[in-house]
Every structure is written in C-alpha cells, then in structure tokens.
Phi, psi and omega in degrees: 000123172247130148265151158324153186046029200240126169261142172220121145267168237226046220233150181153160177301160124010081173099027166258017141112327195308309207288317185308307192285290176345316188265327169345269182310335200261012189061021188274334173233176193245139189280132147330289184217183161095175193224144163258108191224113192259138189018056172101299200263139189290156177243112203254067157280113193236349174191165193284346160320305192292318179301297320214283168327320183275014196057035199236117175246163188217097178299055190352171196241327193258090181290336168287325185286299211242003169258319168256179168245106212257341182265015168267183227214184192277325157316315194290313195292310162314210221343303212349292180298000189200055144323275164345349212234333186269021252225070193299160176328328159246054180058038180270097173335112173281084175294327176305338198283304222287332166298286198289346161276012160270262202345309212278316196258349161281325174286323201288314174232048160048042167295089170292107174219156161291325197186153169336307191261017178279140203281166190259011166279354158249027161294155156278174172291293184292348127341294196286332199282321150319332166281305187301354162279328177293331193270323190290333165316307191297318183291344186039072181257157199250330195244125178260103190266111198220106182271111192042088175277352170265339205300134180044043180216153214277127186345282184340289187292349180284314160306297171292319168309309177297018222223299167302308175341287201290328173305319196262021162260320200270322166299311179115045151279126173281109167319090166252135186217126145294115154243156159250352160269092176280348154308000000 
C-alpha cells in the first residue's frame, strides 16, 4: 500500500523480482495475478498508456534505453510524456509553452545544461536522470515508480535526487523508489 506524500521503498539484490513488479504496475509486462488499485478504484493497466492514464509514472533503472530520448534535445525530453497538451489547434507545436515549462524544470530542479536545445545525450548521469524527472513532472503524475534512481551518477547528484525525492513527497506525490543501495 502506497500514500500519498509518501516514499515506500522497494530494496534487495540485484535479480529478486523489484524491476519485474515495478514494470507490472506501470503496464510494460503482463501481470500474472493480483489487482492494482489507484485512489480506491481497481486500475485496469495493460500497457504504460493505461499507468499513464492512472496518473502513474515510471523511471527505468536503464534512463538511457527507456527514459530519454538521447539525440533529442532537453526540452524536447521535458514535454515528452505530456506532448498533446503543447499541441496548437492544427496539431502545430506551441513552442513558446514548451520553452517555458523546460525552463521552468531547469530551474527547479538545478538541471546544469547550456541551454534548452543541449542534446540529453551530453548531459551528465544525474542531468540526464533530472530531466526524466522533469518529464513525469511535467505528465503530472501523482504516483512516481523511480528504479535505481542513483543508479551511475555521482555522490554529489545522489544527494540532490534524494533531496528532490523527499521535496516531491512533502508536495504529496506518492514515491515507490528501487533500490540495491541499502543505505
């Protein structure tokens, strides 16, 4: 059971099943068995469209295959998940909106880029791992699923992801975060 404003961690070696349940609920696999149930109501997820849909996000443990878009640029990865909504009346990018939330998520969360348009593939690891925080921010999903969210990034940047964890718990986002780091 996860609450609101809440982190419940996931922790255990390497190959015990966490990364498996995690794409379960987020709808990348198919669940065996069991019920999913979001604010009360069964959640009937069958594909990450469907988490997506429960308000639900989900942060690969691999951020290079399955979080960014690595020849795109940073902006572009910030909107990503919630792409529709910049969307103008004849399917025309509203680029002034899409600048100002990557602005908005660069500042917030001390994203070091030169600029907007720096491809996310010359990001450092906790860079590039802030933007894919930015993008489920930005889909303004309430429930964050985050798999080694440390995973190949530098004390320093380790220290700001836990730091943000706990700001977007303190917000009232519910948190489920994998780890193999049991400190």
């Amino acid at each position: 059971t996860l609450k609101r404003g809440e982190i419940l961690g996931f922790a255990g070696l390497m190959g015990a099943g966490r990364t498996e349940v995690a794409r379960a609920i987020f709808g990348a696999d198919p669940v065996d068995s069991g019920e999913i149930y979001v604010k009360g109501t069964i959640a009937h997820i069958r594909s990450p469209g469907d988490a997506v849909k429960n308000s639900i996000g989900y942060l690969s443990e691999d951020r290079k295959r399955y979080g960014l878009t690595l020849s795109m640029d940073v902006e572009t990865n910030i909107v990503l998940a919630a792409f529709k909504r910049y969307l103008g009346p004849l399917g025309v990018v509203q680029s002034s909106r899409t600048r100002t939330t990557g602005e908005q998520y660069v500042k917030s969360l001390s994203i070091k880029t030169p600029s907007l348009q720096q491809r996310a593939k010359n990001l450092s690891g906790g860079n590039q791992q802030k933007v894919v925080i930015a993008k489920w921010l930005t889909a303004d999903t309430d429930i964050l699923i985050m798999d080694e969210p440390t995973r190949g990034i530098d004390v320093g940047a380790k220290s700001e992801i836990y730091r943000l964890l706990n700001d977007l718990a303190h917000q009232g986002k519910a948190i489920i975060m994998i780890s193999s780091e049991l400190p």
